Short mmCIF file of C-alpha atoms (C1' of nucleotides) in Angstrom, two decimals:
data_model
loop_
_atom_site.label_atom_id
_atom_site.label_comp_id
_atom_site.label_asym_id
_atom_site.label_seq_id
_atom_site.Cartn_x
_atom_site.Cartn_y
_atom_site.Cartn_z
CA UNK W 289 71.19 155.33 111.56
CA UNK W 290 73.11 152.32 112.75
CA UNK W 291 76.98 152.17 112.71
CA UNK W 292 78.29 149.01 111.05
CA UNK W 293 78.66 147.50 114.62
CA UNK W 294 75.25 148.01 115.64
CA UNK W 295 74.05 146.59 112.11
CA UNK W 296 75.88 143.68 112.33
CA UNK W 297 74.69 142.57 116.11
CA UNK W 298 70.96 143.36 114.94
CA UNK W 299 71.42 141.36 111.73
CA UNK W 300 73.80 138.52 113.35
CA UNK W 301 76.49 139.11 110.61
CA UNK W 302 80.03 139.98 111.46
CA UNK W 303 81.43 143.59 110.78
CA UNK W 304 84.02 142.21 108.09
CA UNK W 305 81.54 140.39 106.51
CA UNK W 306 79.22 143.45 105.85
CA UNK W 307 82.30 145.43 104.34
CA UNK W 308 82.85 142.06 102.38
CA UNK W 309 79.39 142.19 101.07
CA UNK W 310 79.81 145.76 100.16
CA UNK W 311 83.04 145.20 98.28
CA UNK W 312 81.32 142.29 96.33
CA UNK W 313 78.44 144.55 95.68
CA UNK W 314 75.88 142.90 97.37
CA UNK W 315 75.11 145.46 99.47
CA UNK W 316 75.10 149.29 98.04
CA UNK W 317 78.19 151.57 99.13
CA UNK W 318 76.78 152.73 102.75
CA UNK W 319 76.30 156.36 103.47
CA UNK W 320 79.15 157.77 105.37
CA UNK W 321 79.24 160.04 108.57
CA UNK W 322 81.33 163.12 108.86
CA UNK W 323 84.09 161.21 110.23
CA UNK W 324 83.73 158.61 107.12
CA UNK W 325 82.07 155.98 109.16
CA UNK W 326 79.33 153.68 107.37
CA UNK W 327 75.65 154.49 108.53
CA UNK W 328 72.89 152.51 107.59
CA UNK W 329 69.22 152.70 107.48
CA UNK W 330 66.16 150.36 107.49
CA UNK W 331 66.63 149.03 103.69
CA UNK W 332 70.17 148.24 104.38
CA UNK W 333 68.94 146.34 107.42
CA UNK W 334 66.42 144.64 105.61
CA UNK W 335 68.73 143.77 102.72
CA UNK W 336 71.49 142.19 104.93
CA UNK W 337 68.71 140.24 106.85
CA UNK W 338 67.78 138.66 103.60
CA UNK W 339 71.31 137.90 102.57
CA UNK W 340 72.06 136.17 105.76
CA UNK W 341 68.70 134.22 105.66
CA UNK W 342 69.59 133.13 102.29
CA UNK W 343 73.16 132.25 103.54
CA UNK W 344 71.61 130.10 106.46
CA UNK W 345 69.38 128.34 103.92
CA UNK W 346 72.83 127.41 101.84
CA UNK W 347 72.24 129.93 99.01
CA UNK W 348 75.38 130.78 97.36
CA UNK W 349 76.25 134.52 97.08
CA UNK W 350 75.79 134.33 93.36
CA UNK W 351 72.35 132.72 93.81
CA UNK W 352 71.46 135.43 96.39
CA UNK W 353 72.75 138.22 93.95
CA UNK W 354 70.21 136.95 91.32
CA UNK W 355 67.35 136.79 93.99
CA UNK W 356 67.85 140.27 95.10
CA UNK W 357 68.05 141.56 91.62
CA UNK W 358 64.64 139.95 91.29
CA UNK W 359 63.20 141.22 94.54
CA UNK W 360 63.85 144.64 92.92
CA UNK W 361 61.42 143.98 90.20
CA UNK W 362 58.20 143.04 91.68
CA UNK W 363 56.02 142.86 88.80
CA UNK W 364 58.10 140.29 86.82
CA UNK W 365 57.10 136.72 87.00
CA UNK W 366 58.62 134.79 89.81
CA UNK W 367 59.55 131.63 87.93
CA UNK W 368 63.16 132.66 88.17
CA UNK W 369 63.19 132.94 91.91
CA UNK W 370 61.30 129.60 92.19
CA UNK W 371 63.86 127.97 89.88
CA UNK W 372 66.57 129.07 92.07
CA UNK W 373 64.76 127.84 95.32
CA UNK W 374 64.22 124.38 93.53
CA UNK W 375 67.76 124.28 92.50
CA UNK W 376 68.80 124.81 96.05
CA UNK W 377 66.62 122.34 97.11
CA UNK W 378 67.64 119.77 94.79
CA UNK W 379 71.12 120.50 96.11
CA UNK W 380 70.19 120.09 99.75
CA UNK W 381 68.41 116.83 98.85
CA UNK W 382 71.48 115.29 97.36
CA UNK W 383 73.72 116.45 100.14
CA UNK W 384 71.21 114.90 102.65
CA UNK W 385 71.25 111.66 100.68
CA UNK W 386 75.17 111.70 100.53
CA UNK W 387 75.35 112.52 104.20
CA UNK W 388 72.86 109.65 105.29
CA UNK W 389 75.16 107.25 103.31
CA UNK W 390 78.22 108.56 105.09
CA UNK W 391 76.70 108.50 108.59
CA UNK W 392 76.13 104.67 108.51
CA UNK W 393 79.42 104.03 107.13
CA UNK W 394 80.96 106.16 109.70
CA UNK W 395 78.78 104.29 112.44
CA UNK W 396 79.71 101.00 111.14
CA UNK W 397 83.42 101.85 111.35
CA UNK W 398 83.21 103.41 114.91
CA UNK W 399 81.24 100.46 116.33
CA UNK W 400 83.52 97.83 114.95
CA UNK W 401 86.28 99.54 116.47
CA UNK W 402 87.30 96.96 119.39
CA UNK W 403 89.54 99.16 120.98
CA UNK W 404 92.59 97.06 120.17
CA UNK W 405 95.84 97.93 118.17
CA UNK W 406 96.21 100.07 114.99
CA UNK W 407 96.70 96.82 113.24
CA UNK W 408 93.29 95.57 114.07
CA UNK W 409 91.73 98.60 113.50
CA UNK W 410 88.49 98.69 111.32
CA UNK W 411 88.70 102.52 110.74
CA UNK W 412 91.87 102.42 109.27
CA UNK W 413 91.27 99.04 107.33
CA UNK W 414 87.70 100.38 105.90
CA UNK W 415 89.45 103.67 104.65
CA UNK W 416 92.04 101.69 103.16
CA UNK W 417 89.87 99.28 101.23
CA UNK W 418 87.09 100.52 99.51
CA UNK W 419 85.43 96.91 99.04
CA UNK W 420 84.88 96.77 102.49
CA UNK W 421 82.44 99.50 102.15
CA UNK W 422 78.87 98.98 101.39
CA UNK W 423 78.00 102.27 99.94
CA UNK W 424 79.21 103.48 96.50
CA UNK W 425 80.76 106.81 96.34
CA UNK W 426 82.28 106.25 92.73
CA UNK W 427 81.82 109.66 91.46
CA UNK W 428 80.83 112.20 93.93
CA UNK W 429 81.06 115.41 92.26
CA UNK W 430 79.37 117.04 95.13
CA UNK W 431 81.19 118.46 98.07
CA UNK W 432 80.54 116.71 101.42
CA UNK W 433 81.39 120.05 103.40
CA UNK W 434 79.49 122.83 104.31
CA UNK R 147 104.78 101.65 87.36
CA UNK R 148 101.91 103.80 86.46
CA UNK R 149 102.44 107.45 85.23
CA UNK R 150 100.05 110.13 87.10
CA UNK R 151 97.44 110.09 84.78
CA UNK R 152 96.85 106.18 85.04
CA UNK R 153 97.00 106.46 88.87
CA UNK R 154 94.59 109.20 88.81
CA UNK R 155 92.23 107.12 86.50
CA UNK R 156 92.62 104.23 88.79
CA UNK R 157 91.82 106.03 91.98
CA UNK R 158 89.40 108.49 90.78
CA UNK R 159 91.38 111.45 91.54
CA UNK R 160 92.26 114.23 89.22
CA UNK R 161 95.78 114.76 88.12
CA UNK R 162 96.30 118.09 89.47
CA UNK R 163 94.80 116.93 92.78
CA UNK R 164 97.33 114.24 93.10
CA UNK R 165 100.23 116.87 92.33
CA UNK R 166 98.61 119.10 95.04
CA UNK R 167 98.66 116.16 97.65
CA UNK R 168 102.18 115.47 96.89
CA UNK R 169 103.09 119.14 97.44
CA UNK R 170 101.35 119.41 100.73
CA UNK R 171 103.13 116.25 101.84
CA UNK R 172 100.33 113.98 101.93
CA UNK R 173 101.66 111.83 99.57
CA UNK R 174 105.53 111.22 99.76
CA UNK R 175 107.42 112.72 96.52
CA UNK R 176 107.13 110.54 93.81
CA UNK R 177 109.85 108.37 91.87
CA UNK R 178 110.68 110.03 88.67
CA UNK R 179 111.29 108.41 85.12
CA UNK R 180 114.40 109.37 83.24
CA UNK R 181 112.29 112.21 81.52
CA UNK R 182 111.40 113.77 85.00
CA UNK R 183 107.76 112.32 85.02
CA UNK R 184 106.46 110.80 88.09
CA UNK R 185 106.17 106.89 88.55
CA UNK R 186 103.83 105.43 91.04
CA UNK R 187 103.80 101.76 92.45
CA UNK R 188 101.20 99.81 94.55
CA UNK R 189 101.99 101.34 97.81
CA UNK R 190 101.42 104.96 96.37
CA UNK R 191 98.28 103.63 94.73
CA UNK R 192 97.07 102.30 98.30
CA UNK R 193 97.73 105.43 99.88
CA UNK R 194 95.77 107.67 97.23
CA UNK R 195 92.94 105.31 97.71
CA UNK R 196 92.93 105.52 101.37
CA UNK R 197 92.97 109.66 101.02
CA UNK R 198 90.34 109.50 98.49
CA UNK R 199 87.78 107.45 100.53
CA UNK R 200 88.58 109.21 103.41
CA UNK R 201 87.64 112.54 101.65
CA UNK R 202 84.76 110.93 100.40
CA UNK R 203 83.62 110.25 103.83
CA UNK R 204 84.25 114.03 104.59
CA UNK R 205 87.24 113.80 106.63
CA UNK R 206 89.69 116.93 106.34
CA UNK R 207 92.98 116.57 104.79
CA UNK R 208 94.37 117.33 108.37
CA UNK R 209 92.18 114.36 109.91
CA UNK R 210 93.47 112.29 107.00
CA UNK R 211 97.12 113.20 107.73
CA UNK R 212 96.81 112.02 111.28
CA UNK R 213 94.77 108.74 110.19
CA UNK R 214 97.81 108.04 107.81
CA UNK R 215 100.27 108.73 110.43
CA UNK R 216 98.53 106.38 112.74
CA UNK R 217 98.06 103.76 109.94
CA UNK R 218 102.14 103.79 109.92
CA UNK R 219 102.29 102.42 113.45
CA UNK R 220 100.31 99.33 113.85
CA UNK R 221 101.42 98.40 117.33
CA UNK R 222 99.97 101.51 119.03
CA UNK R 223 96.32 101.70 120.54
CA UNK R 224 93.58 102.71 117.83
CA UNK R 225 91.93 105.19 120.25
CA UNK R 226 93.10 107.96 118.34
CA UNK R 227 91.71 106.51 115.19
CA UNK R 228 88.65 105.94 116.82
CA UNK R 229 88.50 109.35 118.15
CA UNK R 230 88.86 110.94 114.79
CA UNK R 231 86.04 108.96 113.46
CA UNK R 232 83.86 109.73 116.16
CA UNK R 233 84.31 113.37 115.77
CA UNK R 234 83.58 112.93 112.08
CA UNK R 235 80.58 111.07 112.81
CA UNK R 236 79.40 113.75 115.22
CA UNK R 237 80.16 116.43 112.43
CA UNK R 238 78.18 114.74 109.98
CA UNK R 239 75.08 114.08 112.20
CA UNK R 240 75.18 117.75 113.15
CA UNK R 241 75.09 118.50 109.52
CA UNK R 242 72.53 116.28 108.72
CA UNK R 243 70.23 117.78 111.38
CA UNK R 244 70.68 121.17 110.00
CA UNK R 245 70.21 119.91 106.22
CA UNK R 246 66.92 118.32 107.34
CA UNK R 247 65.70 121.55 108.75
CA UNK R 248 66.77 123.64 105.85
CA UNK R 249 65.22 120.93 103.21
CA UNK R 250 61.66 121.35 104.95
CA UNK R 251 61.79 125.30 104.65
CA UNK R 252 62.91 125.27 101.12
CA UNK R 253 60.14 122.96 100.55
CA UNK R 254 57.82 125.16 102.09
CA UNK R 255 59.00 128.00 100.02
CA UNK R 256 58.90 126.05 96.93
CA UNK R 257 55.35 125.01 97.42
CA UNK R 258 53.90 128.12 98.38
CA UNK R 259 55.28 129.88 95.15
CA UNK R 260 51.96 129.91 93.23
CA UNK R 261 53.71 131.56 89.94
CA UNK R 262 52.57 134.60 90.02
CA UNK R 263 54.49 137.88 90.22
CA UNK R 264 57.42 138.68 92.12
CA UNK R 265 55.81 140.85 94.68
CA UNK R 266 53.62 138.21 95.85
CA UNK R 267 56.56 135.32 95.72
CA UNK R 268 56.61 133.45 98.88
CA UNK R 269 60.28 132.45 98.14
CA UNK R 270 61.23 136.12 98.27
CA UNK R 271 58.95 137.01 101.07
CA UNK R 272 60.18 134.21 103.21
CA UNK R 273 63.90 135.01 102.78
CA UNK R 274 63.37 138.54 103.32
CA UNK R 275 61.43 138.28 106.90
CA UNK R 276 62.99 135.52 109.19
CA UNK R 277 59.69 135.55 111.45
CA UNK R 278 57.83 133.64 108.43
CA UNK R 279 60.32 130.88 109.15
CA UNK R 280 59.63 128.34 111.60
CA UNK R 281 63.03 127.00 111.97
CA UNK R 282 65.68 128.60 113.77
CA UNK R 283 69.23 128.67 112.32
CA UNK R 284 72.61 129.32 113.42
CA UNK R 285 72.09 132.27 115.75
CA UNK R 286 69.62 131.10 118.32
CA UNK R 287 70.61 133.74 120.98
CA UNK R 288 70.58 136.65 118.69
CA UNK R 289 67.28 135.93 117.27
CA UNK R 290 64.63 137.18 119.28
CA UNK R 291 63.11 138.07 115.98
CA UNK R 292 59.20 137.94 116.89
"C1'" DC B 191 88.80 169.08 128.59
"C1'" DC B 192 91.83 165.35 128.52
"C1'" DT B 193 92.39 160.35 128.33
"C1'" DA B 194 91.70 155.93 127.67
"C1'" DA B 195 89.11 152.40 125.76
"C1'" DT B 196 86.41 150.89 122.19
"C1'" DG B 197 84.70 151.17 117.44
"C1'" DT B 198 85.88 151.97 112.75
"C1'" DC B 199 88.79 152.92 108.54
"C1'" DT B 200 91.77 150.77 104.43
"C1'" DC B 201 94.59 147.10 103.09
"C1'" DT B 202 96.72 142.96 102.81
"C1'" DA B 203 96.99 138.23 103.38
"C1'" DG B 204 95.23 133.91 104.99
"C1'" DC B 205 92.16 129.42 105.17
"C1'" DA B 206 90.36 124.68 102.83
"C1'" DA B 207 90.97 121.85 98.83
"C1'" DC B 208 91.27 122.31 95.25
"C1'" DT B 209 91.00 124.06 89.73
"C1'" DA B 210 92.70 126.81 85.99
"C1'" DT B 211 96.02 128.65 82.95
"C1'" DA B 212 100.60 129.36 80.59
"C1'" DG B 213 104.59 127.96 78.40
"C1'" DC B 214 107.35 124.31 78.21
"C1'" DT B 215 109.33 118.83 77.55
"C1'" DT B 216 108.61 114.15 76.86
"C1'" DC B 217 106.23 110.19 75.17
"C1'" DA B 218 103.74 106.82 72.14
"C1'" DA B 219 101.74 106.12 67.95
"C1'" DG B 220 101.47 106.22 62.99
"C1'" DC S 292 109.66 111.94 61.88
"C1'" DT S 293 106.12 113.89 63.15
"C1'" DT S 294 102.37 115.10 65.68
"C1'" DG S 295 99.13 115.11 69.51
"C1'" DA S 296 98.11 113.56 73.89
"C1'" DA S 297 100.16 113.87 78.42
"C1'" DG S 298 103.84 115.19 81.51
"C1'" DC S 299 106.46 119.03 83.84
"C1'" DT S 300 106.87 123.87 86.66
"C1'" DA S 301 105.08 127.69 88.48
"C1'" DT S 302 101.59 131.08 89.34
"C1'" DA S 303 97.01 132.60 90.11
"C1'" DG S 304 92.04 132.26 90.98
"C1'" DT S 305 88.01 130.08 93.27
"C1'" DT S 306 84.16 130.86 97.62
"C1'" DG S 307 83.13 133.13 101.52
"C1'" DC S 308 84.67 134.73 104.58
"C1'" DT S 309 88.66 135.81 108.73
"C1'" DA S 310 92.38 137.92 110.78
"C1'" DG S 311 96.26 141.39 111.21
"C1'" DA S 312 98.50 146.05 111.00
"C1'" DG S 313 98.57 150.62 111.61
"C1'" DA S 314 95.72 154.86 111.74
"C1'" DC S 315 91.65 157.81 112.42
"C1'" DA S 316 86.68 158.67 114.97
"C1'" DT S 317 83.86 158.27 118.87
"C1'" DT S 318 82.36 158.01 123.54
"C1'" DA S 319 82.34 157.30 128.57
"C1'" DG S 320 84.62 158.54 132.73
"C1'" DG S 321 87.19 161.66 135.83
#
DNA sequence: CCTAATGTCTCTAGCAACTATAGCTTCAAG
DNA sequence: CTTGAAGCTATAGTTGCTAGAGACATTAGG
């Protein structure tokens, strides 16, 4: 049985994060030692590794919750799991497309900066006037962050 | 003079977001009508467009704050603005690299899902076992998992 | 066996960057 | 003059953690 610190180290997840996952019900309540410290076995370890890997792939905690509840029902069709993964793939592809456009605009901005005064700075100018920008970000509902 | 709703529509920014920007000092306090409603002129419109465009490019509000204060000093060197833009470009490039890796792993997961039962589902399996995954995310030092 | 240094406990609050709700007041159209 | 949309303030919620305070548990060294 591992204490929370060892588990975190093994899974690459910080201790407060593990407690947070328990709090929101992603991990079951851990067993406790006589001194009230959390103890984890192999099952908890695997579940945490699953969560972390899915987080690394950008799945939201909600999606992970769904995937975990699916993985508890091995006899059902995996269509739902497939759908979640496909949605995630679509999300990643759209972010990728947006980021690629962003990158080229930023590159143009940076290259054009001749190192003079602010008044002549292309960075400021391009940001101030959307029409100087080739790319169209008219209604991006998706976040650029994360 | 525009009301907040018109301004928001013109700039593609939601009304509560404009009030939020004012609250955190990104926009100056707006003039008010006799009935206490905010009124905006061309200068506010340009400033909001600048913010919006920079947000679209993924700049944080802090970076935008810096860029705005730079743009108010047209005689200074634009090295600082250039540095902010370069940092943003580096950030975008690193996200891009990560997302590209993510995309290929998700694609593999989805393609391999044969549409059977959860017990055989590659999506669940790959998520549960990091060693099934070629790409190495986020914790290269802790991941001797093999 | 005692002590000091970690590790763990709970609880609360904070971060970005908004978004939503409630309960008002003001404004423009008919 | 009335009605409905749009505005106002203030507060709280969102996601996925992270940081801090103050108290208890465990462990390594002397």
